[in-house]
Amino acid sequence: MKHDLGSLLKENFGFSEFREGQKEVITDVLEGEDVLGILPTGTGKSLCYQLPAKILGGTTLVVSPLISLMVDQVKQLKASGYKAVTAVNSFMDQHERNAVLRNLHKYSLVYISPEMLQTDWLQNRLNRMHVNLFVIDEAHCISQWGHEFRTDYLKLHKTIENLGHPTVMALSATATPDVQRDIMEKLRLPHMKKRIYPMDKQNISFAVEECTSPEEKTDRIVQLLKKNQAPTMIYFSSRQWAEKVSFELRDRLKQRVAFYHGGMEQTDRMLVQQQFMNNQLDVICCTSAFGMGVDKKDIRIVIHFHLPPQLESFIQEVGRAGRDGGAAFSLLLFTRQDHYLPQRLIQSELPGKNDLQQVFSFLTKKQGEKVPEDDVMVERFELSESQWNFIKFQLEEEGALQDGKLIGVTPELIQEIHRFLEERWIYKHNKLNEMLKWIHASECRREALYKPFQDMIRKPTVPCCDVCDFSIGDLSFQEERQTYDTFSWEDRLKLIFKQGAGL
Amino acid sequence: MFDHVVLTCVDRFRGERTVSGIYHLLTGKRSSQTLQDAKGYELDTLFGIYPSLKRESLEKRVQPLIRDGLIQINEQSFPSITSEGARRLSSFPIQELTYFDGMVWHDVIPTFVRRVYLMLQMMANTNAGIDHYVPIVDDFGTQNWVRTVHHQFQDKLPKMVESMYEEIHHLLKEHPSLQAELFVHRLTGGGVIGMTIDQLKREFDLNIEDVELMLQHTHYYLFLESKKKKDRYPVLHLCTKGLDATHLITRSARKTYQYIQQGLSMQEIMNLRRLKKSTIQDHIVESALIIPDFSITSFLSEEDVREINKMGSQMNTKKLKQIYEALDGKYDYFELRLALAKGQHVIKEGMTQDEA
């Protein structure tokens, strides 16, 4: 079956040409081949399954790691006129969920969280439908997060099997060769076709600066943004910092600044996103919760106020800049103390050795009984949710936990889990060390950043980095902006309803 | 504005209720205690006007009122108003919160608000030629409602857009200007994205609670005016369709009420419903509060009701313990609550007769 992909693209999405990699990945799945696509951020990964969904008919299932990301994507698709799309998630109320499930077969694109996918009633429902394409978005979650808090990602291979093996498309923006192998291994699909595209951004200049204190970082940002006015994102590792710095910037800059994080109320979160998209905001102070699913093309500056825990996160976040192809700039600020921040994050994800010992000496006595509820365990042993998830998943994987009952918690098993835990610690620390190595490197930052992911680094179209030929002082973004802030309510109401002239 | 609401509550509660009582009242807790308080202390207009209020925020806002000597806390931690507080209370421009009518409408206001915001976005966007956008209201039911309106009135849409603008403009002109500012800056449509609560707070230099209460007051205002004047505000009136006054009675209490109407005794209802005596009693009190013509003669004679209420007004208190002691324990607490609940209607009716 041959398709005129070019005219289908135009017809359905209004684009006249494909971006790099899209056509290849689409052709693969149309020919029924399982494919692993590594396409850099901002190249329109989602189109890779949205177009086949239209062509193949039936249902395309998209597994997506974050509910907020899913909901955003569905909203955007609907807003752009793609109506046969829905997201099944635990946030829906009963009424809405029933309505969606009743009509599930009518949707061409169904977004779903991996946890939701594990429920029996949904699997039954899916078995009675024609799932023609099974998409795993952010497929690196299998490797990067899977062992800690996305344990259900590791069960996807069973779901694929249960569905009679529809064509599988695994997508990611950042995956080293190791991670790529891991994805195929965990999906039990060793023969996937690999479509790997370079992720180096030719239009971004890089700089890294050491500061002595958080205050100095803020001063530096103020200095930079006084001179440059353009859509800017500043990433923080915590909600408190995002808020705190946003308040300070608001006082010290003429720019319009807001914060964004996962702890905000739903409506406010959407408003901030929309304001930024709509150029009613200049600077967003956010956690990593922002960005995924936000497709703003003209972000010029991305600043990291804290160190991301690994290069992959950094690359993804930086990749939100300059999607329109225009010049963009990345600045990472760090202090010596910052090295401990990601370390603490790792500690909160993985259980410590002592935790493990205590939990197991408790569980060994519970052989043949049900494991206590999650929150009971979390409280009793003072674990974080992801720490307990880690332990529980290991028990399930090793067959020591079946239908909620403990069977065969043996010393060998405990030793095995200890060994695995150690491996994860080392892995995570290596990741962090790569990040640390990068900020302290004396070689070209672009080279050092992308080298683990691809063989050839392309020549940048902008000044390269602060090691090579770039100086922050040369940076000069001055963009026009509209502002409604000083309007009285009457003017603003007129503007909303387009009443009267001259506004 | 929030301070004023708190002071009003403290004043009306006359040192007989805790800060928790105020919290339950403003968030609209459906317990017979809170309902009875709302009626008994004539605070029913403020019942449930601020469902998202956080307990800590209330505690935090009470502190400066104590510090500034507007209220004082007695040894049982009941707040009461000082003469300074009373002065402050009377100097407040009362028209800024006259539209609150929580007891009757708090249940339907959120639906009205969602409809208005989404319908306005739909209309303003249609008007501006924006076809694709993210709906400002996530709620499934509201989206369906607006979609239906859109289909139903497709050919009249341009006229309705015109009218909606004119209706809102007209209503806000007659409204305190700060509240008008907040409301309009919160709106999204026609390519303009509304502000978050936090942004409003900073832009207008207010407290979060004031921003939220003022918005809420404007919502009540728009609702009540457009509900009343269909011809003057046709589009907003459409948003009030099907939203009727609630007879605030819990489903469980209604059941008990129905059994009593059928002539069952308290004991029989207890057996039938497998509920504790105190729960059934709560239901009976609740019914007496809400349903004016509920006859309670099987529990208390009219004479008893009169005696208890008379003692209450003589002592100028709603505190059960004081009345109980003053009547030498002649009635139990259930009977006292029931009588006071019943007395509410008698007084109110008496008042309207006098006024008439």
Tab-separated table of N, CA and C in Angstrom, chain A residues 126-257:
chain	number	residue	atom	x	y	z
A	126	LEU	N	-10.008	-2.685	25.449
A	126	LEU	CA	-9.091	-2.514	24.314
A	126	LEU	C	-9.033	-3.768	23.452
A	127	ASN	N	-9.161	-4.917	24.108
A	127	ASN	CA	-9.108	-6.169	23.361
A	127	ASN	C	-10.236	-6.290	22.350
A	128	ARG	N	-11.328	-5.611	22.638
A	128	ARG	CA	-12.462	-5.681	21.730
A	128	ARG	C	-12.415	-4.576	20.671
A	129	MET	N	-11.311	-3.837	20.633
A	129	MET	CA	-11.197	-2.771	19.631
A	129	MET	C	-10.071	-3.098	18.658
A	130	HIS	N	-9.959	-2.286	17.628
A	130	HIS	CA	-8.869	-2.517	16.682
A	130	HIS	C	-7.737	-1.541	16.964
A	131	VAL	N	-6.808	-1.976	17.769
A	131	VAL	CA	-5.636	-1.136	18.006
A	131	VAL	C	-4.629	-1.428	16.906
A	132	ASN	N	-4.432	-0.467	16.046
A	132	ASN	CA	-3.554	-0.691	14.897
A	132	ASN	C	-2.138	-0.188	15.125
A	133	LEU	N	-2.031	0.744	16.058
A	133	LEU	CA	-0.695	1.303	16.304
A	133	LEU	C	-0.548	1.551	17.802
A	134	PHE	N	0.568	1.099	18.349
A	134	PHE	CA	0.830	1.239	19.779
A	134	PHE	C	2.045	2.143	19.939
A	135	VAL	N	1.807	3.338	20.467
A	135	VAL	CA	2.891	4.326	20.536
A	135	VAL	C	3.365	4.497	21.978
A	136	ILE	N	4.653	4.512	22.172
A	136	ILE	CA	5.214	4.794	23.496
A	136	ILE	C	5.944	6.119	23.399
A	137	ASP	N	5.319	7.150	23.955
A	137	ASP	CA	5.923	8.479	23.913
A	137	ASP	C	6.908	8.593	25.069
A	138	GLU	N	7.907	9.418	24.915
A	138	GLU	CA	8.944	9.560	25.944
A	138	GLU	C	9.465	8.181	26.353
A	139	ALA	N	9.835	7.393	25.365
A	139	ALA	CA	10.175	5.992	25.614
A	139	ALA	C	11.368	5.826	26.548
A	140	HIS	N	12.171	6.865	26.714
A	140	HIS	CA	13.316	6.761	27.626
A	140	HIS	C	12.873	6.538	29.065
A	141	CYS	N	11.584	6.804	29.356
A	141	CYS	CA	11.078	6.552	30.713
A	141	CYS	C	11.278	5.106	31.128
A	142	ILE	N	11.281	4.237	30.158
A	142	ILE	CA	11.513	2.826	30.463
A	142	ILE	C	12.860	2.675	31.140
A	143	SER	N	13.808	3.421	30.678
A	143	SER	CA	15.149	3.259	31.196
A	143	SER	C	15.472	4.292	32.268
A	144	GLN	N	15.133	5.520	31.983
A	144	GLN	CA	15.571	6.596	32.853
A	144	GLN	C	14.800	6.632	34.168
A	145	TRP	N	13.503	6.433	34.090
A	145	TRP	CA	12.680	6.555	35.289
A	145	TRP	C	12.116	5.201	35.735
A	146	GLY	N	11.955	4.335	34.775
A	146	GLY	CA	11.192	3.105	34.986
A	146	GLY	C	11.404	2.435	36.324
A	147	HIS	N	12.622	2.218	36.702
A	147	HIS	CA	12.870	1.455	37.917
A	147	HIS	C	12.405	2.184	39.153
A	148	GLU	N	12.329	3.481	39.104
A	148	GLU	CA	11.923	4.206	40.292
A	148	GLU	C	10.427	4.452	40.357
A	149	PHE	N	9.943	5.369	39.533
A	149	PHE	CA	8.520	5.638	39.748
A	149	PHE	C	7.621	5.375	38.546
A	150	ARG	N	8.128	4.880	37.476
A	150	ARG	CA	7.230	4.544	36.371
A	150	ARG	C	7.297	3.048	36.132
A	151	THR	N	7.141	2.315	37.194
A	151	THR	CA	7.284	0.860	37.099
A	151	THR	C	6.351	0.269	36.049
A	152	ASP	N	5.213	0.876	35.851
A	152	ASP	CA	4.261	0.319	34.896
A	152	ASP	C	4.760	0.396	33.451
A	153	TYR	N	5.740	1.261	33.223
A	153	TYR	CA	6.312	1.309	31.878
A	153	TYR	C	6.977	-0.017	31.528
A	154	LEU	N	7.460	-0.689	32.551
A	154	LEU	CA	8.168	-1.936	32.294
A	154	LEU	C	7.217	-3.083	31.965
A	155	LYS	N	5.932	-2.841	32.172
A	155	LYS	CA	4.968	-3.903	31.888
A	155	LYS	C	4.352	-3.761	30.501
A	156	LEU	N	4.823	-2.780	29.763
A	156	LEU	CA	4.202	-2.510	28.461
A	156	LEU	C	4.308	-3.692	27.507
A	157	HIS	N	5.410	-4.434	27.612
A	157	HIS	CA	5.575	-5.543	26.664
A	157	HIS	C	4.443	-6.552	26.787
A	158	LYS	N	3.941	-6.724	28.021
A	158	LYS	CA	2.825	-7.654	28.219
A	158	LYS	C	1.560	-7.125	27.558
A	159	THR	N	1.348	-5.823	27.707
A	159	THR	CA	0.162	-5.226	27.089
A	159	THR	C	0.206	-5.386	25.574
A	160	ILE	N	1.378	-5.131	25.020
A	160	ILE	CA	1.527	-5.251	23.566
A	160	ILE	C	1.178	-6.667	23.133
A	161	GLU	N	1.659	-7.623	23.899
A	161	GLU	CA	1.387	-9.029	23.602
A	161	GLU	C	-0.112	-9.309	23.682
A	162	ASN	N	-0.731	-8.828	24.781
A	162	ASN	CA	-2.165	-9.063	24.967
A	162	ASN	C	-2.998	-8.488	23.836
A	163	LEU	N	-2.514	-7.412	23.260
A	163	LEU	CA	-3.280	-6.771	22.188
A	163	LEU	C	-3.002	-7.426	20.836
A	164	GLY	N	-2.284	-8.520	20.854
A	164	GLY	CA	-2.018	-9.230	19.599
A	164	GLY	C	-0.941	-8.543	18.765
A	165	HIS	N	-0.034	-7.874	19.460
A	165	HIS	CA	1.103	-7.209	18.820
A	165	HIS	C	0.743	-6.282	17.653
A	166	PRO	N	0.122	-5.158	17.954
A	166	PRO	CA	-0.014	-4.130	16.923
A	166	PRO	C	1.369	-3.559	16.603
A	167	THR	N	1.472	-2.803	15.520
A	167	THR	CA	2.748	-2.157	15.199
A	167	THR	C	3.142	-1.220	16.344
A	168	VAL	N	4.405	-1.250	16.730
A	168	VAL	CA	4.863	-0.458	17.873
A	168	VAL	C	5.771	0.668	17.398
A	169	MET	N	5.512	1.857	17.952
A	169	MET	CA	6.387	2.994	17.684
A	169	MET	C	6.868	3.542	19.025
A	170	ALA	N	8.166	3.485	19.275
A	170	ALA	CA	8.711	4.047	20.514
A	170	ALA	C	9.443	5.335	20.157
A	171	LEU	N	9.080	6.425	20.844
A	171	LEU	CA	9.656	7.719	20.503
A	171	LEU	C	10.364	8.351	21.693
A	172	SER	N	11.456	9.005	21.410
A	172	SER	CA	12.130	9.757	22.467
A	172	SER	C	12.944	10.866	21.818
A	173	ALA	N	13.224	11.888	22.615
A	173	ALA	CA	14.064	12.962	22.086
A	173	ALA	C	15.499	12.781	22.526
A	174	THR	N	15.670	12.098	23.642
A	174	THR	CA	17.029	11.935	24.162
A	174	THR	C	17.235	10.501	24.602
A	175	ALA	N	18.048	9.789	23.904
A	175	ALA	CA	18.382	8.441	24.336
A	175	ALA	C	19.765	8.089	23.820
A	176	THR	N	20.657	7.831	24.735
A	176	THR	CA	21.999	7.398	24.353
A	176	THR	C	21.884	5.991	23.767
A	177	PRO	N	22.922	5.533	23.099
A	177	PRO	CA	22.885	4.163	22.570
A	177	PRO	C	22.532	3.137	23.646
A	178	ASP	N	23.036	3.327	24.865
A	178	ASP	CA	22.699	2.423	25.979
A	178	ASP	C	21.200	2.382	26.222
A	179	VAL	N	20.629	3.575	26.298
A	179	VAL	CA	19.199	3.663	26.582
A	179	VAL	C	18.388	3.074	25.433
A	180	GLN	N	18.844	3.315	24.209
A	180	GLN	CA	18.143	2.750	23.047
A	180	GLN	C	18.081	1.229	23.157
A	181	ARG	N	19.209	0.645	23.495
A	181	ARG	CA	19.245	-0.819	23.663
A	181	ARG	C	18.281	-1.244	24.765
A	182	ASP	N	18.317	-0.475	25.850
A	182	ASP	CA	17.475	-0.789	27.005
A	182	ASP	C	15.989	-0.764	26.626
A	183	ILE	N	15.608	0.216	25.837
A	183	ILE	CA	14.205	0.339	25.418
A	183	ILE	C	13.777	-0.913	24.657
A	184	MET	N	14.593	-1.321	23.698
A	184	MET	CA	14.230	-2.476	22.877
A	184	MET	C	14.201	-3.750	23.716
A	185	GLU	N	15.127	-3.803	24.664
A	185	GLU	CA	15.194	-4.984	25.528
A	185	GLU	C	13.948	-5.068	26.408
A	186	LYS	N	13.577	-3.940	27.038
A	186	LYS	CA	12.439	-3.940	27.960
A	186	LYS	C	11.128	-4.156	27.213
A	187	LEU	N	11.083	-3.742	25.973
A	187	LEU	CA	9.870	-3.963	25.171
A	187	LEU	C	9.862	-5.362	24.563
A	188	ARG	N	10.964	-6.069	24.731
A	188	ARG	CA	11.156	-7.405	24.129
A	188	ARG	C	10.993	-7.353	22.623
A	189	LEU	N	11.512	-6.276	22.035
A	189	LEU	CA	11.432	-6.132	20.580
A	189	LEU	C	12.836	-5.870	20.022
A	190	PRO	N	13.668	-6.912	20.000
A	190	PRO	CA	15.074	-6.700	19.620
A	190	PRO	C	15.265	-6.274	18.157
A	191	HIS	N	14.232	-6.480	17.340
A	191	HIS	CA	14.438	-6.197	15.917
A	191	HIS	C	13.799	-4.895	15.454
A	192	MET	N	13.528	-4.034	16.392
A	192	MET	CA	12.942	-2.747	16.010
A	192	MET	C	13.846	-2.028	15.030
A	193	LYS	N	13.223	-1.332	14.112
A	193	LYS	CA	13.999	-0.507	13.198
A	193	LYS	C	14.418	0.764	13.945
A	194	LYS	N	15.675	1.121	13.833
A	194	LYS	CA	16.122	2.323	14.545
A	194	LYS	C	16.184	3.509	13.594
A	195	ARG	N	15.561	4.576	13.986
A	195	ARG	CA	15.651	5.820	13.220
A	195	ARG	C	16.196	6.887	14.159
A	196	ILE	N	17.482	7.117	14.070
A	196	ILE	CA	18.135	8.022	15.008
A	196	ILE	C	18.565	9.289	14.276
A	197	TYR	N	18.175	10.437	14.813
A	197	TYR	CA	18.541	11.698	14.169
A	197	TYR	C	19.363	12.563	15.122
A	198	PRO	N	20.233	13.351	14.576
A	198	PRO	CA	21.103	14.156	15.441
A	198	PRO	C	20.288	15.132	16.277
A	199	MET	N	20.685	15.307	17.539
A	199	MET	CA	19.908	16.183	18.414
A	199	MET	C	20.618	17.489	18.712
A	200	ASP	N	21.802	17.671	18.168
A	200	ASP	CA	22.500	18.929	18.443
A	200	ASP	C	21.754	20.087	17.795
A	201	LYS	N	21.609	21.157	18.561
A	201	LYS	CA	20.856	22.322	18.077
A	201	LYS	C	21.846	23.322	17.495
A	202	GLN	N	21.730	23.530	16.203
A	202	GLN	CA	22.718	24.397	15.553
A	202	GLN	C	22.460	25.877	15.818
A	203	ASN	N	21.265	26.182	16.326
A	203	ASN	CA	20.941	27.605	16.499
A	203	ASN	C	20.987	28.052	17.963
A	204	ILE	N	21.600	27.233	18.825
A	204	ILE	CA	21.691	27.630	20.228
A	204	ILE	C	23.150	27.844	20.642
A	205	SER	N	23.396	28.983	21.290
A	205	SER	CA	24.718	29.242	21.866
A	205	SER	C	24.702	28.843	23.340
A	206	PHE	N	25.781	28.252	23.819
A	206	PHE	CA	25.821	27.759	25.200
A	206	PHE	C	26.773	28.550	26.082
A	207	ALA	N	26.352	28.718	27.341
A	207	ALA	CA	27.274	29.307	28.317
A	207	ALA	C	26.999	28.689	29.686
A	208	VAL	N	28.055	28.545	30.477
A	208	VAL	CA	27.937	28.023	31.843
A	208	VAL	C	28.694	28.977	32.741
A	209	GLU	N	28.083	29.370	33.855
A	209	GLU	CA	28.789	30.289	34.752
A	209	GLU	C	28.685	29.838	36.190
A	210	GLU	N	29.774	29.987	36.901
A	210	GLU	CA	29.756	29.656	38.317
A	210	GLU	C	29.463	30.908	39.128
A	211	CYS	N	28.567	30.790	40.115
A	211	CYS	CA	28.269	31.899	41.004
A	211	CYS	C	28.618	31.473	42.419
A	212	THR	N	28.711	32.470	43.322
A	212	THR	CA	29.067	32.109	44.693
A	212	THR	C	27.829	31.930	45.559
A	213	SER	N	26.684	32.428	45.103
A	213	SER	CA	25.478	32.328	45.926
A	213	SER	C	24.252	32.412	45.029
A	214	PRO	N	23.099	31.992	45.544
A	214	PRO	CA	21.854	32.124	44.761
A	214	PRO	C	21.565	33.587	44.430
A	215	GLU	N	21.914	34.488	45.352
A	215	GLU	CA	21.666	35.909	45.107
A	215	GLU	C	22.445	36.386	43.892
A	216	GLU	N	23.663	35.874	43.780
A	216	GLU	CA	24.481	36.278	42.650
A	216	GLU	C	23.856	35.773	41.343
A	217	LYS	N	23.279	34.593	41.405
A	217	LYS	CA	22.597	34.067	40.213
A	217	LYS	C	21.469	35.014	39.798
A	218	THR	N	20.673	35.400	40.787
A	218	THR	CA	19.559	36.295	40.478
A	218	THR	C	20.070	37.607	39.889
A	219	ASP	N	21.122	38.148	40.487
A	219	ASP	CA	21.705	39.386	39.966
A	219	ASP	C	22.118	39.217	38.507
A	220	ARG	N	22.734	38.084	38.245
A	220	ARG	CA	23.220	37.817	36.895
A	220	ARG	C	22.045	37.788	35.904
A	221	ILE	N	20.953	37.140	36.325
A	221	ILE	CA	19.776	37.051	35.458
A	221	ILE	C	19.186	38.436	35.213
A	222	VAL	N	19.121	39.220	36.277
A	222	VAL	CA	18.593	40.580	36.138
A	222	VAL	C	19.423	41.363	35.121
A	223	GLN	N	20.723	41.259	35.288
A	223	GLN	CA	21.655	41.950	34.399
A	223	GLN	C	21.419	41.539	32.939
A	224	LEU	N	21.276	40.246	32.746
A	224	LEU	CA	21.092	39.714	31.400
A	224	LEU	C	19.762	40.155	30.786
A	225	LEU	N	18.701	40.068	31.604
A	225	LEU	CA	17.368	40.333	31.050
A	225	LEU	C	17.058	41.830	30.972
A	226	LYS	N	17.877	42.636	31.634
A	226	LYS	CA	17.716	44.077	31.455
A	226	LYS	C	18.124	44.452	30.044
A	227	LYS	N	19.129	43.747	29.557
A	227	LYS	CA	19.661	44.044	28.221
A	227	LYS	C	18.895	43.336	27.116
A	228	ASN	N	18.300	42.184	27.459
A	228	ASN	CA	17.656	41.373	26.434
A	228	ASN	C	16.188	41.163	26.755
A	229	GLN	N	15.367	41.455	25.789
A	229	GLN	CA	13.938	41.276	25.986
A	229	GLN	C	13.413	40.302	24.942
A	230	ALA	N	13.067	39.095	25.404
A	230	ALA	CA	12.586	38.055	24.498
A	230	ALA	C	11.988	36.943	25.342
A	231	PRO	N	11.139	36.091	24.765
A	231	PRO	CA	10.555	34.995	25.550
A	231	PRO	C	11.637	34.149	26.228
A	232	THR	N	11.531	34.027	27.547
A	232	THR	CA	12.583	33.397	28.347
A	232	THR	C	12.001	32.370	29.304
A	233	MET	N	12.696	31.240	29.425
A	233	MET	CA	12.320	30.264	30.445
A	233	MET	C	13.467	30.093	31.416
A	234	ILE	N	13.123	30.061	32.716
A	234	ILE	CA	14.144	29.797	33.725
A	234	ILE	C	13.732	28.552	34.497
A	235	TYR	N	14.586	27.543	34.468
A	235	TYR	CA	14.274	26.274	35.135
A	235	TYR	C	14.844	26.215	36.551
A	236	PHE	N	14.027	25.705	37.471
A	236	PHE	CA	14.437	25.543	38.868
A	236	PHE	C	14.208	24.098	39.292
A	237	SER	N	14.906	23.691	40.336
A	237	SER	CA	14.704	22.318	40.785
A	237	SER	C	13.618	22.236	41.849
A	238	SER	N	13.127	23.375	42.331
A	238	SER	CA	12.048	23.294	43.319
A	238	SER	C	11.027	24.395	43.105
A	239	ARG	N	9.815	24.128	43.564
A	239	ARG	CA	8.708	25.080	43.433
A	239	ARG	C	8.991	26.370	44.191
A	240	GLN	N	9.542	26.211	45.400
A	240	GLN	CA	9.783	27.373	46.242
A	240	GLN	C	10.714	28.353	45.551
A	241	TRP	N	11.782	27.810	44.944
A	241	TRP	CA	12.746	28.691	44.280
A	241	TRP	C	12.129	29.368	43.066
A	242	ALA	N	11.340	28.618	42.321
A	242	ALA	CA	10.703	29.205	41.139
A	242	ALA	C	9.852	30.405	41.550
A	243	GLU	N	9.095	30.239	42.624
A	243	GLU	CA	8.240	31.340	43.081
A	243	GLU	C	9.072	32.510	43.573
A	244	LYS	N	10.027	32.178	44.424
A	244	LYS	CA	10.827	33.206	45.082
A	244	LYS	C	11.532	34.098	44.051
A	245	VAL	N	12.207	33.465	43.110
A	245	VAL	CA	12.956	34.245	42.119
A	245	VAL	C	12.000	35.006	41.193
A	246	SER	N	10.845	34.398	40.896
A	246	SER	CA	9.905	35.111	40.018
A	246	SER	C	9.458	36.419	40.669
A	247	PHE	N	9.235	36.387	41.992
A	247	PHE	CA	8.826	37.617	42.684
A	247	PHE	C	9.927	38.669	42.600
A	248	GLU	N	11.158	38.206	42.792
A	248	GLU	CA	12.253	39.160	42.781
A	248	GLU	C	12.448	39.759	41.385
A	249	LEU	N	12.369	38.912	40.386
A	249	LEU	CA	12.532	39.416	39.013
A	249	LEU	C	11.430	40.400	38.668
A	250	ARG	N	10.236	40.088	39.151
A	250	ARG	CA	9.114	40.975	38.848
A	250	ARG	C	9.379	42.373	39.409
A	251	ASP	N	9.984	42.405	40.586
A	251	ASP	CA	10.268	43.704	41.190
A	251	ASP	C	11.428	44.425	40.508
A	252	ARG	N	12.365	43.655	39.998
A	252	ARG	CA	13.595	44.289	39.523
A	252	ARG	C	13.656	44.490	38.017
A	253	LEU	N	12.722	43.860	37.299
A	253	LEU	CA	12.760	43.979	35.837
A	253	LEU	C	11.504	44.671	35.328
A	254	LYS	N	11.595	45.182	34.121
A	254	LYS	CA	10.396	45.757	33.516
A	254	LYS	C	9.596	44.687	32.782
A	255	GLN	N	10.125	43.472	32.767
A	255	GLN	CA	9.465	42.414	32.011
A	255	GLN	C	8.325	41.787	32.810
A	256	ARG	N	7.472	41.099	32.090
A	256	ARG	CA	6.339	40.442	32.752
A	256	ARG	C	6.737	39.015	33.116
A	257	VAL	N	6.757	38.743	34.400
A	257	VAL	CA	7.302	37.495	34.915
A	257	VAL	C	6.208	36.710	35.634
